[in-house]
Coordinates of C-alpha atoms and ligand atoms in Angstrom, one line a residue:
M1 CA -20.9 -9.7 -43.2
S2 CA -22.4 -13.0 -42.1
N3 CA -24.5 -13.1 -39.0
E4 CA -23.4 -16.6 -38.1
F5 CA -21.2 -15.3 -35.4
E6 CA -22.4 -15.5 -31.8
M7 CA -21.0 -13.1 -29.3
Q8 CA -20.8 -13.3 -25.7
S9 CA -23.3 -10.7 -24.3
N10 CA -22.2 -7.6 -22.5
F11 CA -23.8 -4.3 -21.7
I12 CA -22.9 -2.8 -25.0
Y13 CA -24.2 -5.8 -26.9
N14 CA -27.5 -5.5 -24.9
M15 CA -27.7 -1.8 -25.6
I16 CA -27.3 -2.4 -29.4
L17 CA -29.7 -5.3 -29.3
N18 CA -32.2 -2.9 -27.9
D19 CA -31.4 -0.2 -30.4
V20 CA -31.9 -2.7 -33.2
K21 CA -35.3 -3.9 -31.7
E22 CA -36.5 -0.2 -31.6
G23 CA -35.3 0.4 -35.1
K24 CA -32.8 3.1 -34.2
H25 CA -30.6 4.0 -37.2
G26 CA -33.1 1.9 -39.2
G27 CA -31.9 -1.1 -37.4
R28 CA -28.5 -0.7 -38.8
V29 CA -25.2 -1.4 -36.9
H30 CA -21.9 0.1 -38.1
T31 CA -18.9 0.3 -35.9
R32 CA -15.2 1.4 -36.4
F33 CA -11.9 0.9 -34.8
P34 CA -10.0 4.3 -34.9
P35 CA -6.3 3.8 -34.1
E36 CA -3.9 6.7 -34.2
P37 CA -0.9 5.6 -36.3
N38 CA 1.7 6.8 -33.8
G39 CA 2.8 3.4 -32.5
Y40 CA 2.2 -0.3 -32.8
L41 CA -1.0 -2.0 -31.7
H42 CA -0.9 -3.3 -28.2
I43 CA -3.2 -5.8 -26.4
G44 CA -5.3 -2.9 -25.0
H45 CA -6.1 -1.8 -28.5
V46 CA -7.0 -5.4 -29.4
K47 CA -9.8 -5.2 -26.8
A48 CA -11.3 -2.2 -28.6
A49 CA -10.7 -3.6 -32.1
L50 CA -12.3 -7.0 -31.4
L51 CA -15.2 -5.4 -29.5
N52 CA -16.1 -3.2 -32.5
Y53 CA -15.5 -5.9 -35.0
N54 CA -17.4 -8.7 -33.2
L55 CA -20.4 -6.4 -32.5
A56 CA -20.6 -5.6 -36.2
R57 CA -20.5 -9.3 -37.0
A58 CA -22.9 -10.2 -34.3
F59 CA -25.5 -7.8 -35.7
D60 CA -24.8 -8.5 -39.4
G61 CA -23.5 -4.9 -39.6
Q62 CA -20.4 -3.2 -41.0
F63 CA -17.0 -2.5 -39.6
N64 CA -14.6 0.3 -40.6
L65 CA -10.9 0.5 -40.0
R66 CA -10.2 4.3 -39.7
F67 CA -6.8 5.8 -39.0
D68 CA -7.1 8.8 -36.8
D69 CA -4.3 10.7 -38.6
T70 CA -4.9 14.2 -37.3
N71 CA -1.5 14.8 -35.8
P72 CA 1.1 14.9 -38.5
V73 CA 4.1 15.2 -36.1
K74 CA 3.9 11.8 -34.5
E75 CA 2.4 9.7 -37.2
E76 CA 4.2 7.4 -39.7
E77 CA 3.5 5.0 -42.5
E78 CA 5.3 2.2 -40.7
F79 CA 2.7 2.3 -38.0
V80 CA -0.2 2.3 -40.5
D81 CA 1.3 -0.9 -42.1
S82 CA 2.0 -2.6 -38.8
I83 CA -1.5 -1.9 -37.5
M84 CA -3.1 -3.4 -40.6
E85 CA -0.8 -6.4 -40.5
D86 CA -1.7 -7.1 -36.8
L87 CA -5.4 -6.7 -37.2
R88 CA -5.5 -9.2 -40.2
W89 CA -3.4 -11.6 -38.2
L90 CA -6.1 -11.4 -35.4
G91 CA -8.6 -12.3 -38.1
I92 CA -10.2 -8.8 -38.2
E93 CA -11.5 -7.8 -41.7
W94 CA -12.7 -4.5 -43.0
E95 CA -13.2 -5.5 -46.6
D96 CA -13.1 -2.2 -48.6
R97 CA -13.8 0.0 -45.7
L98 CA -10.3 1.4 -45.0
F99 CA -10.5 5.1 -44.2
F100 CA -8.2 7.8 -43.0
S101 CA -9.4 10.9 -41.1
S102 CA -7.2 12.9 -43.5
D103 CA -9.2 11.7 -46.4
S104 CA -11.9 14.2 -45.4
F105 CA -9.8 17.2 -44.3
E106 CA -11.4 19.3 -47.1
T107 CA -15.0 18.4 -45.9
K108 CA -13.9 19.2 -42.3
Y109 CA -12.6 22.5 -43.3
E110 CA -15.9 23.3 -45.0
F111 CA -17.7 22.2 -41.8
A112 CA -15.5 24.5 -39.7
K113 CA -16.2 27.4 -42.1
R114 CA -19.9 26.8 -41.7
L115 CA -19.6 26.9 -38.0
V116 CA -17.9 30.2 -38.2
E117 CA -20.5 31.5 -40.6
A118 CA -23.2 30.4 -38.2
G119 CA -21.6 32.2 -35.3
R120 CA -20.6 29.0 -33.6
A121 CA -16.9 29.2 -33.9
Y122 CA -14.3 32.0 -33.9
V123 CA -10.6 32.5 -34.4
C124 CA -8.9 33.3 -31.2
D125 CA -5.5 34.9 -30.8
L126 CA -4.7 33.8 -27.3
N127 CA -1.8 31.5 -27.0
T128 CA -1.9 28.1 -25.4
E129 CA -0.8 29.4 -22.0
Q130 CA -3.5 32.1 -22.0
I131 CA -6.2 29.7 -23.2
R132 CA -5.4 27.5 -20.2
E133 CA -5.6 30.4 -17.9
Y134 CA -9.0 31.7 -19.2
R135 CA -10.4 28.2 -19.1
G136 CA -11.0 28.3 -15.3
T137 CA -11.0 25.1 -13.2
L138 CA -13.4 22.4 -12.1
T139 CA -14.7 24.7 -9.3
E140 CA -14.4 28.1 -11.1
P141 CA -16.1 29.1 -14.4
G142 CA -13.9 30.2 -17.2
E143 CA -13.5 33.7 -18.7
E144 CA -14.5 34.5 -22.2
S145 CA -11.7 35.2 -24.6
P146 CA -11.4 38.8 -25.7
Y147 CA -11.7 37.5 -29.3
R148 CA -14.9 35.6 -28.7
D149 CA -17.0 38.4 -30.1
R150 CA -15.0 39.4 -33.1
S151 CA -17.2 39.6 -36.2
I152 CA -18.0 36.6 -38.3
E153 CA -16.3 38.1 -41.3
E154 CA -13.1 38.8 -39.5
S155 CA -13.0 35.2 -38.1
L156 CA -13.7 33.8 -41.6
D157 CA -11.0 36.0 -43.1
L158 CA -8.5 34.9 -40.4
F159 CA -9.4 31.2 -40.6
Q160 CA -8.9 31.2 -44.4
R161 CA -5.6 32.9 -44.0
M162 CA -4.6 30.4 -41.3
R163 CA -5.2 27.8 -44.0
Q164 CA -3.1 29.7 -46.5
G165 CA -0.1 29.6 -44.1
E166 CA 0.1 33.2 -43.2
F167 CA 0.6 32.6 -39.5
S168 CA 3.1 30.7 -37.4
N169 CA 2.4 27.6 -35.3
G170 CA 0.3 28.5 -32.2
A171 CA -0.4 32.1 -33.4
R172 CA -4.1 31.5 -33.7
V173 CA -6.6 28.7 -33.2
L174 CA -10.2 28.1 -34.3
R175 CA -12.5 27.5 -31.3
A176 CA -16.0 26.4 -30.9
K177 CA -18.2 28.9 -29.2
I178 CA -20.0 26.9 -26.6
D179 CA -20.1 27.9 -22.9
M180 CA -17.2 29.3 -20.8
S181 CA -19.2 28.5 -17.6
S182 CA -20.0 24.9 -18.4
G183 CA -19.3 22.5 -15.6
N184 CA -17.6 20.4 -18.3
L185 CA -14.2 21.9 -19.1
N186 CA -14.3 20.3 -22.5
M187 CA -17.3 22.5 -23.4
R188 CA -15.5 25.7 -22.5
D189 CA -14.9 26.9 -26.1
P190 CA -12.6 24.0 -27.1
V191 CA -9.9 24.4 -29.8
I192 CA -11.0 22.7 -33.0
Y193 CA -8.3 23.7 -35.3
R194 CA -4.7 24.5 -34.8
I195 CA -1.9 25.7 -36.9
L196 CA 0.9 23.2 -37.5
H197 CA 3.5 23.7 -40.3
A198 CA 4.4 20.0 -40.6
D199 CA 4.3 17.5 -43.4
H200 CA 1.6 14.8 -43.1
H201 CA 2.3 11.2 -44.0
R202 CA -0.6 11.3 -46.5
T203 CA -1.4 14.8 -47.4
G204 CA 2.1 16.0 -47.6
D205 CA 2.4 19.8 -47.3
K206 CA -1.2 20.5 -48.5
W207 CA -2.3 21.5 -45.0
C208 CA -0.8 23.7 -42.3
I209 CA -3.9 23.6 -40.1
Y210 CA -5.2 20.4 -38.5
P211 CA -8.4 19.6 -36.9
M212 CA -8.3 18.5 -33.1
Y213 CA -9.3 15.0 -32.3
D214 CA -12.4 16.0 -30.4
F215 CA -13.7 17.8 -33.5
D216 CA -12.5 15.4 -36.0
H217 CA -13.6 12.2 -34.4
P218 CA -17.4 12.7 -34.0
F219 CA -17.6 14.4 -37.4
T220 CA -15.9 11.5 -39.1
D221 CA -18.1 9.0 -37.3
A222 CA -21.2 10.8 -38.6
L223 CA -19.7 11.1 -42.1
E224 CA -19.0 7.4 -42.3
G225 CA -22.4 6.5 -40.8
I226 CA -21.0 4.9 -37.6
T227 CA -24.1 4.2 -35.5
H228 CA -22.3 3.1 -32.3
S229 CA -19.0 4.9 -31.6
L230 CA -17.3 2.8 -28.8
C231 CA -14.3 4.2 -26.9
S232 CA -12.5 3.7 -23.7
I233 CA -13.6 5.2 -20.5
E234 CA -11.3 8.3 -20.4
Y235 CA -13.5 9.8 -23.2
S236 CA -16.6 10.0 -20.9
D237 CA -16.1 13.6 -20.3
H238 CA -15.8 14.3 -23.9
R239 CA -19.2 12.9 -24.8
P240 CA -21.2 16.2 -24.5
L241 CA -18.6 17.7 -27.0
Y242 CA -19.0 14.7 -29.2
D243 CA -22.8 15.3 -29.3
W244 CA -22.2 19.0 -29.9
V245 CA -20.1 18.3 -33.0
V246 CA -22.5 15.6 -34.4
D247 CA -25.6 17.8 -33.8
N248 CA -24.0 20.8 -35.5
A249 CA -22.8 18.6 -38.4
L250 CA -26.3 17.3 -38.9
D251 CA -27.6 20.9 -38.7
L252 CA -25.1 22.6 -41.0
M253 CA -24.2 19.7 -43.4
P254 CA -27.3 17.5 -43.5
E255 CA -26.7 16.6 -47.1
I256 CA -23.6 14.4 -46.3
M257 CA -24.0 13.3 -42.8
K258 CA -25.2 9.6 -42.7
C259 CA -26.5 9.4 -39.0
R260 CA -26.5 10.8 -35.5
S261 CA -23.6 8.8 -34.2
E262 CA -23.6 8.1 -30.4
Q263 CA -20.6 7.4 -28.2
T264 CA -20.5 4.7 -25.6
E265 CA -17.6 4.1 -23.2
F266 CA -16.2 0.8 -21.9
A267 CA -13.4 -0.1 -19.5
R268 CA -9.8 0.0 -20.5
L269 CA -7.8 -3.2 -20.4
N270 CA -5.0 -3.0 -17.9
I271 CA -2.8 -6.1 -17.2
T272 CA -0.4 -6.6 -14.2
H273 CA 3.3 -6.2 -14.9
M274 CA 2.5 -4.5 -18.3
V275 CA 2.5 -0.9 -19.4
L276 CA -0.2 -0.2 -22.0
S277 CA 0.3 3.3 -23.4
K278 CA 1.8 4.0 -26.7
R279 CA 3.7 6.9 -25.4
K280 CA 5.4 4.7 -22.8
L281 CA 6.0 1.9 -25.1
R282 CA 7.6 4.3 -27.5
R283 CA 9.9 5.3 -24.8
L284 CA 10.9 1.8 -24.1
V285 CA 11.8 1.4 -27.8
E286 CA 13.5 4.8 -28.3
E287 CA 15.6 4.5 -25.1
G288 CA 16.7 1.0 -26.0
H289 CA 15.2 -0.8 -23.1
V290 CA 13.9 -3.4 -25.5
Q291 CA 15.0 -4.2 -29.1
G292 CA 12.0 -2.8 -30.9
W293 CA 8.2 -2.6 -31.1
D294 CA 8.2 -6.3 -31.7
D295 CA 10.5 -7.3 -29.0
P296 CA 8.9 -10.5 -27.6
R297 CA 8.6 -8.9 -24.1
M298 CA 6.5 -6.1 -25.4
P299 CA 2.7 -6.1 -24.9
T300 CA 2.3 -5.3 -28.6
V301 CA 0.5 -7.6 -31.0
A302 CA 3.8 -7.8 -33.0
G303 CA 5.8 -8.6 -29.9
L304 CA 3.3 -11.2 -28.6
R305 CA 3.2 -12.8 -32.1
R306 CA 7.0 -13.0 -32.2
R307 CA 7.0 -14.5 -28.8
G308 CA 4.9 -17.2 -30.0
F309 CA 1.4 -16.3 -28.9
T310 CA -1.5 -17.4 -31.2
A311 CA -4.3 -15.1 -32.4
K312 CA -6.7 -17.7 -30.9
A313 CA -5.1 -17.4 -27.5
I314 CA -5.3 -13.6 -27.6
C315 CA -9.0 -13.5 -28.7
D316 CA -9.8 -16.1 -26.1
F317 CA -8.1 -13.9 -23.4
Q318 CA -10.3 -10.9 -24.5
E319 CA -13.5 -13.0 -24.2
R320 CA -12.5 -14.0 -20.7
V321 CA -11.8 -10.5 -19.7
G322 CA -15.2 -9.4 -21.0
V323 CA -16.5 -5.9 -21.4
A324 CA -17.2 -3.8 -18.3
R325 CA -18.1 -0.2 -17.6
S326 CA -15.4 0.5 -15.1
D327 CA -11.7 -0.1 -15.3
S328 CA -9.9 -3.0 -13.6
V329 CA -6.6 -4.8 -13.7
V330 CA -6.4 -8.2 -15.2
D331 CA -3.8 -10.7 -13.9
L332 CA -1.0 -11.5 -16.5
A333 CA -1.4 -15.1 -15.5
M334 CA -4.8 -15.1 -17.3
L335 CA -3.0 -14.4 -20.6
T336 CA -0.5 -17.1 -20.1
F337 CA -3.3 -19.5 -19.1
C338 CA -4.9 -18.8 -22.5
I339 CA -1.8 -19.6 -24.5
R340 CA -1.2 -22.8 -22.5
N341 CA -4.8 -23.7 -23.0
D342 CA -4.4 -23.4 -26.7
L343 CA -1.2 -25.2 -27.1
E344 CA -1.6 -28.0 -24.6
S345 CA -3.4 -30.3 -27.1
K346 CA -1.5 -29.0 -30.2
A347 CA 2.2 -28.5 -29.5
P348 CA 4.3 -31.6 -30.0
R349 CA 6.5 -32.6 -27.0
R350 CA 10.3 -32.6 -27.2
M351 CA 13.0 -33.1 -24.6
V352 CA 15.5 -30.3 -24.1
V353 CA 17.8 -29.7 -21.1
L354 CA 18.1 -26.1 -20.5
D355 CA 20.7 -26.2 -17.7
P356 CA 22.6 -29.5 -18.3
L357 CA 24.3 -31.7 -15.7
K358 CA 26.2 -34.7 -17.0
L359 CA 25.1 -38.0 -15.9
V360 CA 27.2 -41.2 -16.8
I361 CA 25.6 -44.6 -16.6
T362 CA 28.6 -46.7 -15.6
N363 CA 27.1 -50.1 -16.3
W364 CA 25.9 -49.1 -19.8
P365 CA 28.2 -50.3 -22.6
E366 CA 30.3 -47.5 -24.1
D367 CA 29.0 -47.7 -27.6
K368 CA 25.5 -48.9 -27.2
T369 CA 22.6 -46.6 -28.3
E370 CA 19.0 -47.8 -27.7
M371 CA 16.1 -46.0 -29.3
V372 CA 13.1 -45.2 -27.2
E373 CA 9.8 -44.2 -28.4
L374 CA 7.9 -41.2 -27.1
D375 CA 4.4 -39.9 -28.0
N376 CA 4.5 -36.5 -29.8
I377 CA 1.3 -35.5 -27.8
P378 CA 0.5 -37.8 -25.0
G379 CA -3.1 -38.9 -25.2
D380 CA -3.4 -38.1 -29.0
A381 CA -2.5 -41.1 -31.1
T382 CA -3.0 -39.1 -34.3
A383 CA 0.0 -36.9 -33.4
G384 CA 2.4 -40.0 -33.8
T385 CA 5.5 -40.8 -32.1
R386 CA 9.2 -40.2 -32.4
K387 CA 12.3 -42.2 -31.5
V388 CA 14.9 -40.7 -29.1
P389 CA 18.3 -42.1 -28.7
F390 CA 19.4 -43.3 -25.2
G391 CA 23.0 -44.0 -24.3
R392 CA 25.7 -44.0 -21.6
Q393 CA 26.1 -40.3 -21.3
I394 CA 23.0 -38.3 -20.6
Y395 CA 22.2 -34.7 -19.6
I396 CA 19.6 -33.9 -17.0
E397 CA 18.7 -30.5 -15.5
Q398 CA 20.8 -29.2 -12.7
E399 CA 17.7 -28.5 -10.7
D400 CA 16.7 -32.2 -10.9
F401 CA 19.6 -33.1 -8.6
M402 CA 20.1 -32.2 -5.0
E403 CA 23.0 -33.3 -2.9
D404 CA 21.3 -32.9 0.3
P405 CA 17.5 -32.9 -0.5
P406 CA 14.5 -32.5 1.7
K407 CA 12.3 -35.5 2.1
K408 CA 9.7 -34.7 -0.5
F409 CA 12.3 -34.2 -3.3
Y410 CA 11.4 -36.9 -5.8
R411 CA 14.1 -36.3 -8.1
L412 CA 17.7 -37.4 -8.1
A413 CA 20.0 -37.4 -5.0
P414 CA 22.9 -39.5 -3.8
G415 CA 21.7 -43.1 -3.3
R416 CA 18.3 -42.4 -4.7
E417 CA 16.6 -43.8 -7.8
V418 CA 14.7 -41.9 -10.4
R419 CA 13.2 -42.8 -13.8
L420 CA 14.5 -41.2 -17.0
M421 CA 11.4 -40.6 -19.1
R422 CA 10.3 -43.7 -21.2
A423 CA 13.7 -45.3 -20.6
Y424 CA 15.3 -46.9 -17.4
A425 CA 15.6 -46.1 -13.8
V426 CA 19.0 -45.0 -12.6
T427 CA 20.5 -44.8 -9.2
C428 CA 23.1 -42.0 -8.2
E429 CA 26.2 -43.8 -6.9
E430 CA 28.8 -41.0 -6.9
V431 CA 28.9 -37.2 -7.2
I432 CA 31.9 -35.6 -8.9
K433 CA 32.8 -32.0 -8.2
D434 CA 35.2 -29.4 -9.5
P435 CA 37.8 -27.9 -7.3
D436 CA 35.3 -25.2 -6.2
G437 CA 32.9 -27.8 -5.1
N438 CA 30.4 -27.4 -7.9
V439 CA 28.7 -30.7 -8.9
I440 CA 29.8 -31.4 -12.5
E441 CA 28.9 -35.1 -13.0
L442 CA 26.8 -37.8 -11.5
R443 CA 27.9 -41.4 -11.8
C444 CA 24.9 -43.7 -11.8
T445 CA 23.9 -47.3 -12.5
Y446 CA 20.8 -48.4 -14.3
D447 CA 18.7 -51.5 -13.7
P448 CA 17.7 -53.3 -16.9
K449 CA 14.6 -54.7 -15.2
T450 CA 13.2 -51.1 -15.0
Q451 CA 12.7 -50.7 -18.8
S452 CA 9.8 -48.4 -19.4
G453 CA 6.7 -50.3 -20.5
N454 CA 8.3 -53.6 -19.4
D455 CA 9.2 -53.0 -15.8
T456 CA 9.7 -56.2 -13.8
S457 CA 11.6 -54.7 -10.9
G458 CA 8.5 -54.5 -8.7
R459 CA 9.7 -51.2 -7.2
K460 CA 7.8 -48.0 -7.1
I461 CA 9.8 -45.3 -8.6
R462 CA 8.4 -41.9 -7.9
G463 CA 10.2 -39.3 -9.9
T464 CA 10.5 -39.1 -13.7
L465 CA 13.0 -36.8 -15.4
H466 CA 13.4 -35.6 -18.9
W467 CA 16.8 -36.1 -20.5
V468 CA 19.0 -35.8 -23.7
A469 CA 21.6 -38.3 -24.6
A470 CA 24.9 -36.5 -25.2
R471 CA 26.1 -38.4 -28.2
N472 CA 23.3 -37.6 -30.6
A473 CA 22.2 -34.3 -29.1
A474 CA 21.1 -31.5 -31.3
R475 CA 22.2 -28.0 -30.1
I476 CA 19.8 -25.0 -30.0
D477 CA 19.7 -21.5 -28.6
V478 CA 16.9 -20.5 -26.2
R479 CA 15.7 -17.2 -25.1
L480 CA 14.0 -17.3 -21.7
Y481 CA 11.6 -14.3 -21.2
D482 CA 10.3 -13.0 -18.0
N483 CA 8.0 -10.1 -17.1
L484 CA 9.3 -6.8 -18.5
F485 CA 8.4 -5.2 -15.3
L486 CA 9.0 -6.5 -11.8
E487 CA 6.2 -4.5 -10.2
E488 CA 2.6 -5.5 -10.6
D489 CA 1.7 -1.9 -11.3
P490 CA 4.8 -0.4 -13.0
E491 CA 3.2 2.9 -13.3
G492 CA 2.6 3.2 -9.7
E493 CA 0.5 5.8 -8.0
D494 CA 1.6 8.7 -10.0
D495 CA 3.1 9.0 -13.5
G496 CA 6.6 8.6 -12.1
D497 CA 9.5 7.0 -14.0
F498 CA 8.1 3.6 -14.9
T499 CA 11.5 2.6 -16.4
G500 CA 12.7 2.2 -12.8
A501 CA 10.4 -0.9 -12.5
L502 CA 12.0 -2.7 -15.5
N503 CA 13.2 -6.2 -14.7
P504 CA 16.8 -6.5 -15.4
D505 CA 16.5 -10.2 -15.9
S506 CA 13.5 -10.1 -18.4
L507 CA 15.7 -11.8 -21.0
R508 CA 18.1 -14.7 -20.4
V509 CA 19.9 -16.2 -23.4
L510 CA 21.0 -19.8 -23.3
T511 CA 23.3 -21.0 -26.1
N512 CA 24.4 -24.5 -27.2
V513 CA 21.5 -26.1 -25.3
P514 CA 21.2 -29.9 -25.8
A515 CA 18.0 -31.2 -27.3
E516 CA 16.8 -34.5 -28.7
P517 CA 17.5 -34.9 -32.5
A518 CA 13.9 -34.5 -33.5
I519 CA 13.8 -30.9 -32.3
T520 CA 14.7 -29.9 -35.8
D521 CA 11.5 -31.2 -37.2
V522 CA 9.3 -28.5 -35.8
A523 CA 5.8 -28.9 -36.7
E524 CA 4.0 -26.2 -38.8
G525 CA 3.5 -23.2 -36.6
G526 CA 6.8 -23.6 -35.0
R527 CA 5.5 -24.3 -31.5
L528 CA 6.6 -27.0 -29.2
Q529 CA 6.4 -28.1 -25.6
F530 CA 9.7 -28.6 -24.0
M531 CA 8.7 -31.3 -21.6
R532 CA 8.6 -30.0 -18.0
K533 CA 9.8 -26.6 -19.2
G534 CA 7.2 -24.7 -21.0
Y535 CA 6.0 -23.7 -24.6
F536 CA 8.6 -22.5 -27.0
Y537 CA 8.4 -21.0 -30.5
V538 CA 11.0 -20.6 -33.2
D539 CA 11.6 -16.8 -33.5
P540 CA 10.8 -15.9 -37.0
H541 CA 13.6 -13.4 -37.0
D542 CA 16.0 -16.2 -36.7
K543 CA 14.6 -18.6 -39.1
D544 CA 17.6 -18.6 -41.4
K545 CA 20.3 -18.9 -38.8
D546 CA 22.3 -22.2 -38.8
R547 CA 21.1 -23.0 -35.3
L548 CA 17.4 -23.0 -34.3
T549 CA 16.5 -20.3 -31.8
F550 CA 13.5 -20.7 -29.6
N551 CA 11.6 -18.1 -27.6
R552 CA 9.9 -19.3 -24.5
I553 CA 6.2 -18.3 -24.8
A554 CA 5.2 -19.4 -21.3
A555 CA 6.3 -21.6 -18.5
L556 CA 4.2 -24.7 -17.7
K557 CA 3.3 -23.8 -14.3
D558 CA -0.3 -22.9 -14.2
T559 CA -0.8 -20.3 -11.5
W560 CA -4.1 -19.0 -13.1
A561 CA -5.8 -22.4 -13.0
K562 CA -4.9 -22.7 -9.4
I563 CA -6.3 -19.2 -8.7
K564 CA -9.6 -20.1 -10.4
K565 CA -9.9 -23.4 -8.5
R566 CA -9.4 -21.7 -5.1
K567 CA -12.3 -19.3 -5.8
Ligands
LIG1 P1 -2.6 4.8 -25.8 O1 -2.9 5.1 -24.5 O2 -1.9 3.4 -25.9 O3 -1.8 5.9 -26.5 P2 -4.8 5.7 -27.3 O4 -6.2 5.6 -26.9 O5 -4.2 7.0 -27.4 O6 -3.9 4.6 -26.6 P3 -5.6 5.2 -30.0 O7 -4.7 4.6 -31.2 O8 -6.2 6.5 -30.1 O9 -4.6 5.0 -28.8 O10 -6.6 4.0 -29.6 C1 -7.5 3.4 -30.6 C2 -8.7 2.8 -29.7 O11 -8.2 1.9 -28.8 C3 -9.4 3.9 -29.0 O12 -10.8 3.7 -29.3 C4 -9.0 3.7 -27.5 O13 -10.2 3.9 -26.8 C5 -8.8 2.1 -27.5 N1 -7.8 1.8 -26.6 C6 -6.6 2.2 -26.3 N2 -6.1 1.6 -25.3 C7 -7.0 0.7 -24.7 C8 -7.0 -0.1 -23.6 N3 -6.0 -0.2 -22.8 N4 -8.1 -0.9 -23.5 C9 -9.1 -0.8 -24.3 N5 -9.2 0.1 -25.3 C10 -8.1 0.8 -25.6
LIG2 MG1 -5.9 8.2 -28.6

């Protein structure tokens, strides 16, 4: 890996810098990202993935992608594929270092056997319920299992028979013999192997016993030569067990262990209005609250990508969040700030009227069409211009007209004058309503002296509206996305039913929306700014439909920038 990469420093970076200076692990840096393939990658995982990857790059080290596939019941090939696709899209590379925990099941079994032989592990016949009872509490020590002192020979024999499939699920487990009175519950003879008669997505029916995460993970780290094992904060209490496993592996299998891996924890990423837990995201998918893992409202990488987010914006967001020791919640507005920031100078502008109101210019000749020229990206001459037809019948946004407006409403109202962008100023002369009193048409006049770029009227016209001429309008479909959850903290205090916090209006579909003709020539990347309305993206799922379908990536309003300024 090249060491050109410069990383924003954080406490882990500084720790590794120090390790390298002191020559720890021979000055080597080797990290890994260990996703469990039981769901799609979400933006919280991205934090862990980028941190590991960037640290390896910053120290000219190595980075492994390792699937933690120790639970055959919930894991699927689909998730393995999607995780790799998402990581590649983010620019994360693992070269030839793709690993699966299951690759070394045989080695782990051998290690477990050696633990038994050394008297440091035993087969226990208590069931799950009993094990929990014996474990004790935070304030009370645990009680030793009656099987704790069974002979090494008996444990060895039973463990081998567990492997051979002689016993049913849950009948027996292998436990590490550590300390039932430890202040740390994880050290009270943790289960390290369990019986599970289930097919594994890679090993098929070869195994019916599977290692537990707390046993598998540290061992695999040391086996792969991971120098710095980084994980989120909830694993802090597991660190003594992590060390126990690594130390025992080094002691009992020194011939294949590559280093004494060490675990360091960092804060989890939480974002307002989002749920970041695969278990919960899975529920959203399975119960049909969203249309799949890649639904553009999901906080998954696949969802964000389909919504129109760029990898650059997501990486920029992670940089801004930084890496801390304790958990906090990041405002969702920061993520939308990052995508706007990326697209502002890149996304060509187009005029689209999402919620059309007809406007007729009564003094404009019936058949006359005039072409007006607009910059694709204002302030960037290299982005070129486009021509937009202007005519007698125009659409403007409903919200740009008010019959009885307050003083500071600088848009259209009876008797008021407003500029139609890059075209002429019009004055509203008459309001036409349907029998229910809804405004359905505005009759206006234009003043030829107000031609944009050549205004000789001498009047100051305050408001400028975007518009689409009816006659040559293209038609598109638009999906307006809003937060999936109304509540800032959808998970609330407890683990209550977060689906109650779902936003019933998180998706609004608009069809047959008028747009300027040049809407069809969407630049590469498929992202546009609809003037005054936000950033939009051609949903790749709908690329082949007759009519273009756009997802709204983000609105234009920039609450985050305001928040930052206020500080
Ligand atoms: P989830 O809670 O979504 O099920 P997980 O931790 O069980 O997450 P894994 O696939 O085991 O999912 O996670 C892979 C890595 O990503 C782990 O190292 C984990 O610490 C990290 N990770 C998961 N969620 C977050 C988060 N919200 N912020 C930062 N890192 C995370
Ligand atoms: Mg996990």
